[in-house]
Short mmCIF file of C-alpha atoms and ligand atoms in Angstrom, two decimals:
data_model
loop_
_atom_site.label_atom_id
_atom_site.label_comp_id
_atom_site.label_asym_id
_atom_site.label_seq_id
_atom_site.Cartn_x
_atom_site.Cartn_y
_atom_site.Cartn_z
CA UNK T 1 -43.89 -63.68 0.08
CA UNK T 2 -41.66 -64.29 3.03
CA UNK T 3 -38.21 -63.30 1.47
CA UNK T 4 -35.85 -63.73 4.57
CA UNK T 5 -36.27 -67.30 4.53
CA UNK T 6 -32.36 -68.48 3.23
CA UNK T 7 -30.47 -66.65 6.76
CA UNK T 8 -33.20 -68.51 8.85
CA UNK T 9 -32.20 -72.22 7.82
CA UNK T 10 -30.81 -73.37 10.91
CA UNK T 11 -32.74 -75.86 12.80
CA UNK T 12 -33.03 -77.07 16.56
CA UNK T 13 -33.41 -80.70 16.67
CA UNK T 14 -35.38 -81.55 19.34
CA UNK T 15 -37.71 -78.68 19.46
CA UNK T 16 -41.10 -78.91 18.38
CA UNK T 17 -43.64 -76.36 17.70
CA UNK T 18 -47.72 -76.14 17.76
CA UNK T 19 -49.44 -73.46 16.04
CA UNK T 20 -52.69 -72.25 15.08
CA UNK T 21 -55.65 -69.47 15.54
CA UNK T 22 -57.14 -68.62 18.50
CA UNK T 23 -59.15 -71.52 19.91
CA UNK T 24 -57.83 -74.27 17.89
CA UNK T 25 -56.52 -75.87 20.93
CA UNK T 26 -52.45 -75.82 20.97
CA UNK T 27 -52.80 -75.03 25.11
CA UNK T 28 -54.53 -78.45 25.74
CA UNK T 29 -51.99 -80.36 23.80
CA UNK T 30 -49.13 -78.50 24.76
CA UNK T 31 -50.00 -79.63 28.45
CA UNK T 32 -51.11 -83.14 27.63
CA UNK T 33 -48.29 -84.13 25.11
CA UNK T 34 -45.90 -82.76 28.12
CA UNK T 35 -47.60 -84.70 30.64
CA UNK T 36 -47.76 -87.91 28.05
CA UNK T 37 -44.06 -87.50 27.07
CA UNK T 38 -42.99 -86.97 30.74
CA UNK T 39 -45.35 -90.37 32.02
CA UNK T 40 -42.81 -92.04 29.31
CA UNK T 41 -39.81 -90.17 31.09
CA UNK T 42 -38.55 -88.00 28.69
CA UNK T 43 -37.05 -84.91 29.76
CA UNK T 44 -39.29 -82.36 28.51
CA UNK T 45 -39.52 -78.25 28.31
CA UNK T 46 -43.12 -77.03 27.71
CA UNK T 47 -42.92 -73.62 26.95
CA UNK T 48 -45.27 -70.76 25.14
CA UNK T 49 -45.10 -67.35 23.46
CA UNK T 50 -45.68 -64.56 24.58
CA UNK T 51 -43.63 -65.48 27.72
CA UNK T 52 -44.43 -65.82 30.77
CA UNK T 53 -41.02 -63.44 30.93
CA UNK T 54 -41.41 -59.50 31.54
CA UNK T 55 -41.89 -58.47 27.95
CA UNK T 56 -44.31 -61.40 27.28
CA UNK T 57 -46.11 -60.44 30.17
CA UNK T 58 -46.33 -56.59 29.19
CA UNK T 59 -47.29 -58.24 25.37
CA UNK T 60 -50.02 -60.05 27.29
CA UNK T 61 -51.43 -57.27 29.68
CA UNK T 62 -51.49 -55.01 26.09
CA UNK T 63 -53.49 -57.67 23.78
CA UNK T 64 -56.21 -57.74 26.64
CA UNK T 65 -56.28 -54.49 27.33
CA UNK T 66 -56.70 -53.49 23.74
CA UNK T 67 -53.19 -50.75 24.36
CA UNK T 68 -53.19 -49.15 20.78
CA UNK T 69 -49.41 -49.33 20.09
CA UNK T 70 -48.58 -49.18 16.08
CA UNK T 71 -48.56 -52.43 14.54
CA UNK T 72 -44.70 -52.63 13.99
CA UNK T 73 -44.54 -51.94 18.13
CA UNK T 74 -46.38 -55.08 18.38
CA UNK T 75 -44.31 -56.83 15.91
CA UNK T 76 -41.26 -55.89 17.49
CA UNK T 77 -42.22 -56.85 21.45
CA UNK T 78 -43.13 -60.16 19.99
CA UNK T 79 -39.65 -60.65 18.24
CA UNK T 80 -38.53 -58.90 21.36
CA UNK T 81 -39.78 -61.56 23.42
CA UNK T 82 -39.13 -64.27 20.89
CA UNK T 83 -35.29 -63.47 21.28
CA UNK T 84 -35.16 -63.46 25.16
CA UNK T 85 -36.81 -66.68 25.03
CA UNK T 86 -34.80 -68.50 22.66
CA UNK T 87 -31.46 -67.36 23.76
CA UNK T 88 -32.48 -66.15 27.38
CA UNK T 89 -30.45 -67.64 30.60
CA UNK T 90 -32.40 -71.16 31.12
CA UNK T 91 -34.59 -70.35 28.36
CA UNK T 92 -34.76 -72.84 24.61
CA UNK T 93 -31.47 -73.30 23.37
CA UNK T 94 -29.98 -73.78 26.97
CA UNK T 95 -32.56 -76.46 27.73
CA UNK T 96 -31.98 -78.25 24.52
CA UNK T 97 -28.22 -78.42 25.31
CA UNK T 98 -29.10 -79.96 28.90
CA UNK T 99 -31.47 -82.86 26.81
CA UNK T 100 -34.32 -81.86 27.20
CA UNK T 101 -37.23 -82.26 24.06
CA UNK T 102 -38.78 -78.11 23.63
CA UNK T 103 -42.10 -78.56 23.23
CA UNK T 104 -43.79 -74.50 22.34
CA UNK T 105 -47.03 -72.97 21.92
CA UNK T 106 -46.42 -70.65 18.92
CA UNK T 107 -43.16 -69.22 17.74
CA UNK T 108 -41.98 -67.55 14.83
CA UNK T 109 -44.96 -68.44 12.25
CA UNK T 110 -47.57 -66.68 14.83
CA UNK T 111 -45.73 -63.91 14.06
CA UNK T 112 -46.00 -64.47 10.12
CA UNK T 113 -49.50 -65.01 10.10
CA UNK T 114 -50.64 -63.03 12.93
CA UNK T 115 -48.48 -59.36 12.77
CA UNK T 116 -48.08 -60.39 8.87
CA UNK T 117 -51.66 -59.63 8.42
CA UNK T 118 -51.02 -56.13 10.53
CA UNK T 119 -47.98 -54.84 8.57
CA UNK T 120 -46.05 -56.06 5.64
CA UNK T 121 -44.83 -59.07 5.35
CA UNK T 122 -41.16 -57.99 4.33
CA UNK T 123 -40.84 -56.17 7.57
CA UNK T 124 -42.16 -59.15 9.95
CA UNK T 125 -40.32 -61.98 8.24
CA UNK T 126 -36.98 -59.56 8.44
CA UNK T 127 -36.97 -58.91 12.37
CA UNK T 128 -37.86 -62.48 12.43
CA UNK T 129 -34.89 -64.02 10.25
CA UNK T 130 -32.44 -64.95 12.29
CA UNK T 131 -34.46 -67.34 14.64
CA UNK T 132 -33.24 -71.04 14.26
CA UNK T 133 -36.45 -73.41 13.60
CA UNK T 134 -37.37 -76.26 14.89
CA UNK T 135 -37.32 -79.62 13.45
CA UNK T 136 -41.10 -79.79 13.41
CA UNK T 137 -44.38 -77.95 13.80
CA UNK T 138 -47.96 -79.26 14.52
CA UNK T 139 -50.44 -77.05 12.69
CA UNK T 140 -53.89 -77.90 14.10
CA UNK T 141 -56.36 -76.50 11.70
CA UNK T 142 -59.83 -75.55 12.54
CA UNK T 143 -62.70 -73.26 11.17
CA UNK T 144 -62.53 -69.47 12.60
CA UNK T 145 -66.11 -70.00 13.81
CA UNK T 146 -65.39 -73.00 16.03
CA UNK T 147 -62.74 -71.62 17.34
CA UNK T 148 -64.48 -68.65 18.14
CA UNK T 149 -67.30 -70.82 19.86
CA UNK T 150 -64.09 -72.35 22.31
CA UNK T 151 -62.93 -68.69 22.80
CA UNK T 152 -66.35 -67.70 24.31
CA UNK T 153 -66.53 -70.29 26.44
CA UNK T 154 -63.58 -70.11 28.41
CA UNK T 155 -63.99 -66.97 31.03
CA UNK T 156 -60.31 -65.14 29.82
CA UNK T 157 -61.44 -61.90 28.01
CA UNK T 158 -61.05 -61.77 24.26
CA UNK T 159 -57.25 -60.75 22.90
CA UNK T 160 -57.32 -58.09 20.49
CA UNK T 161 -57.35 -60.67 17.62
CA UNK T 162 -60.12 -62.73 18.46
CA UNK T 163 -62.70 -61.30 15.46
CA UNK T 164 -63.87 -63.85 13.01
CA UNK T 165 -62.77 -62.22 9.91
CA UNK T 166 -59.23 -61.49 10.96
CA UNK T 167 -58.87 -64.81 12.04
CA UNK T 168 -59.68 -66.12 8.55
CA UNK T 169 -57.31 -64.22 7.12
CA UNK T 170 -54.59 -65.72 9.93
CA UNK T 171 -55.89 -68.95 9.18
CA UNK T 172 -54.91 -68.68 5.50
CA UNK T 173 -51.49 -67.23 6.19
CA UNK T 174 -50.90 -69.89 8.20
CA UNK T 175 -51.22 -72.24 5.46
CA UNK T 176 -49.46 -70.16 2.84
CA UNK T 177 -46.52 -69.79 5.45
CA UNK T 178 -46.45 -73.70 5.83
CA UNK T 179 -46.71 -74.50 2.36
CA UNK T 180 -43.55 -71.91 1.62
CA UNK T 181 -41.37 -73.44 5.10
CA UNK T 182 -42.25 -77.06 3.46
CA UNK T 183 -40.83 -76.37 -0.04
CA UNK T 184 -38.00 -74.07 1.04
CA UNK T 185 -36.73 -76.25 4.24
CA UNK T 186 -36.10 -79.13 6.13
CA UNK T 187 -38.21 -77.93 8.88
CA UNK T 188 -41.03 -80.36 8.73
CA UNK T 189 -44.73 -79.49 8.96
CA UNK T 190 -47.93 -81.73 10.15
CA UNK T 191 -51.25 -80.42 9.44
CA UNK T 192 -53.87 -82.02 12.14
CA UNK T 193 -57.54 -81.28 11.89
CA UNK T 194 -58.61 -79.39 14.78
CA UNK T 195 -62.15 -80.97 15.03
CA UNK T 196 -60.70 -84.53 15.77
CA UNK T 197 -61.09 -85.65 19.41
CA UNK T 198 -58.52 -84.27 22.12
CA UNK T 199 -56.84 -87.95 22.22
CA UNK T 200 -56.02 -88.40 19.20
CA UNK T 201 -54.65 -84.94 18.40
CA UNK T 202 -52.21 -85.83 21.53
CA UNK T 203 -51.46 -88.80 20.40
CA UNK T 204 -50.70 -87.74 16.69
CA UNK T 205 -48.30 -85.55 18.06
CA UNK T 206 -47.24 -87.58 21.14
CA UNK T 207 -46.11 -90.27 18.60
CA UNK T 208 -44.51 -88.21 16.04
CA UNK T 209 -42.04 -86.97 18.50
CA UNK T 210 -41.62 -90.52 19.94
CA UNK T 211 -40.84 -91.62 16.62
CA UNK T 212 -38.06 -88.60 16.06
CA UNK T 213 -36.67 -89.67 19.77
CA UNK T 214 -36.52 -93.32 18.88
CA UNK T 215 -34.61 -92.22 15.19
CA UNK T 216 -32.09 -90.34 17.04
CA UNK T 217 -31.56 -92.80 19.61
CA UNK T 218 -30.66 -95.48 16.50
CA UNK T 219 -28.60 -93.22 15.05
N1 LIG R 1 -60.03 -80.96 19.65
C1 LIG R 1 -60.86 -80.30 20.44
N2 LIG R 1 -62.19 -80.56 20.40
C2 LIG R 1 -63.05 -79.88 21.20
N3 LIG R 1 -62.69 -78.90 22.07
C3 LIG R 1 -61.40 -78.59 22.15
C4 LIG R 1 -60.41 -79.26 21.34
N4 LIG R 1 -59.20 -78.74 21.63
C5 LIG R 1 -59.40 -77.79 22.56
N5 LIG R 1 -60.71 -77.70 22.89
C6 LIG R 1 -61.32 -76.77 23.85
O1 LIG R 1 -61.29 -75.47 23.26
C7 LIG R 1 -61.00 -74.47 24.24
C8 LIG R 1 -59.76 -73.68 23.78
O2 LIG R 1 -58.66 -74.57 23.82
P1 LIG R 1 -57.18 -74.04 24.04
O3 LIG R 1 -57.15 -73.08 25.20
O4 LIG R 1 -56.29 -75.21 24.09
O5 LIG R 1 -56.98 -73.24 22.68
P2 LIG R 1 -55.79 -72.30 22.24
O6 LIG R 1 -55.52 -72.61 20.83
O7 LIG R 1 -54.65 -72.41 23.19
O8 LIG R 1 -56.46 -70.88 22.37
P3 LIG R 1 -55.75 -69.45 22.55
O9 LIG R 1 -54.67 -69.40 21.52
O10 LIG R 1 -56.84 -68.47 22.31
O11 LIG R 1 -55.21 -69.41 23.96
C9 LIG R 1 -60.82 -75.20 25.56
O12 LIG R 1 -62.05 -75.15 26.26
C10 LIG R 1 -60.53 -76.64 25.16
O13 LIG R 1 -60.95 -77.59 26.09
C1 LIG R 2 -46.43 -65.51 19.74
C2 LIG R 2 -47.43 -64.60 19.09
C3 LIG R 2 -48.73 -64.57 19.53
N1 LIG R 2 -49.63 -63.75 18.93
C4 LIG R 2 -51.02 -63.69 19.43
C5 LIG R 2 -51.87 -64.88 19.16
C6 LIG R 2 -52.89 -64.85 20.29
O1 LIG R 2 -54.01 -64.09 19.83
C7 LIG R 2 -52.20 -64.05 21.38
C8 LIG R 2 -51.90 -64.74 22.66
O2 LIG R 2 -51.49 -66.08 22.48
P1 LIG R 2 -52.36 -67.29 23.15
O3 LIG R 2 -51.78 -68.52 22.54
O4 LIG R 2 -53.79 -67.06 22.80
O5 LIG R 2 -52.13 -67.23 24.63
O6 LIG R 2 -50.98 -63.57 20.83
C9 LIG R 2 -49.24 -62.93 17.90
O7 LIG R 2 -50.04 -62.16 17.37
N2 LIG R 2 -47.95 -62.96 17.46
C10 LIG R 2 -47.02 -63.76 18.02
O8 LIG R 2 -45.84 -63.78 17.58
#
């Protein structure tokens, strides 16, 4: 399924990922692992895709606006933006290099499971080859229908890919995706149900990257 896996096996310690669909909640942990991490005074990056940059911005205005580029266009900005952000002045791999811990609402695997489901897989997993990963992503898991109940309620209008059916599909992708990064590298993957209570998704992920801190600092 993903066949550009082997020029992609170069991983950034110290980064961490979250992922999952629409509503499943990586924004609220992404800001309260930072803010947990940063009460324990580690030097930490929170960060998110699309950018806040000038081609994630664009990508943004075009998902609620509904723009009706091709599929690959989409694909492309994304990767677009992807490589800006990792490799951008002050961007990922600088702030690794100055200590910090990269902590990133979606990446690469968004990509996978999102523009994956829009064009063929060969095509998104080759534009997207040559990103490093990191040494661990948080997939938090939830139903497409609660999700969609969390999308709803917040007063943002719907992306483009806020539908219940296409977010099923996503959802499995996601887990196909994992499954193949798990038996094909030493990126590591946690799965975290996405009904369990704020606090103790944070603090699944909060102590997993403790742990990892701790390791390194013993090493
Ligand atoms: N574990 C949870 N249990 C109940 N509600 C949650 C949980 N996690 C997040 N929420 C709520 O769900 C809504 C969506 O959360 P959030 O914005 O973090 O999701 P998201 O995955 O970043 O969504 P999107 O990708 O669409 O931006 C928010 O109102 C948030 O408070
Ligand atoms: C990085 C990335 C994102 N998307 C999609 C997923 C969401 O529907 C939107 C916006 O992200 P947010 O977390 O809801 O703010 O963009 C995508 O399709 N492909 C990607 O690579």
């Amino acid at each position: 399924m993903i066949k550009n896996i082997k020029s992609q096996y170069s991983i950034l310690k110290n980064f961490f990922v979250l992922e999952g669909i629409d509503g499943s909640g990586t924004t609220t942990q992404l800001n309260r692992v930072a803010d947990l991490l940063l009460k324990n005074n580690i030097k930490i990056y929170k960060t998110y895709e699309p950018t806040r940059n000038k081609i994630g911005s664009f990508l943004r205005e075009c998902l609620s606006s509904h723009l009706d580029l091709s599929e690959r266009t989409y694909a492309l900005l994304f990767a677009a933006d992807r490589q800006e952000h990792v490799f951008g002045k002050n961007e990922i791999a600088e702030k690794l290099d100055q200590g910090n811990i990269v902590l990133c609402d979606r990446y690469l695997f968004s990509s996978l499971a999102y523009q994956g489901n829009k064009n063929d897989m060969d095509f998104v997993s080759s534009i997207n080859s040559y990103f490093p990963l990191p040494e661990a992503v948080f997939f938090i898991d939830i139903d497409e229908k609660t999700a969609l109940k969390r999308v709803a309620s917040r007063a943002q209008k719907k992306d483009i890919f806020e539908e219940e059916s296409f977010l099923l599909k996503v959802r499995k992708s996601y887990r196909t995706i994992f499954e193949h990064y798990k038996h094909n590298t030493d990126m590591e993957v946690i799965y975290i149900n996405g009904n369990s209570e704020i606090s103790n998704i944070t603090n699944k992920i909060f102590n997993f990257i403790i742990k990892k801190i701790d390791k390194q600092m013993n090493e």
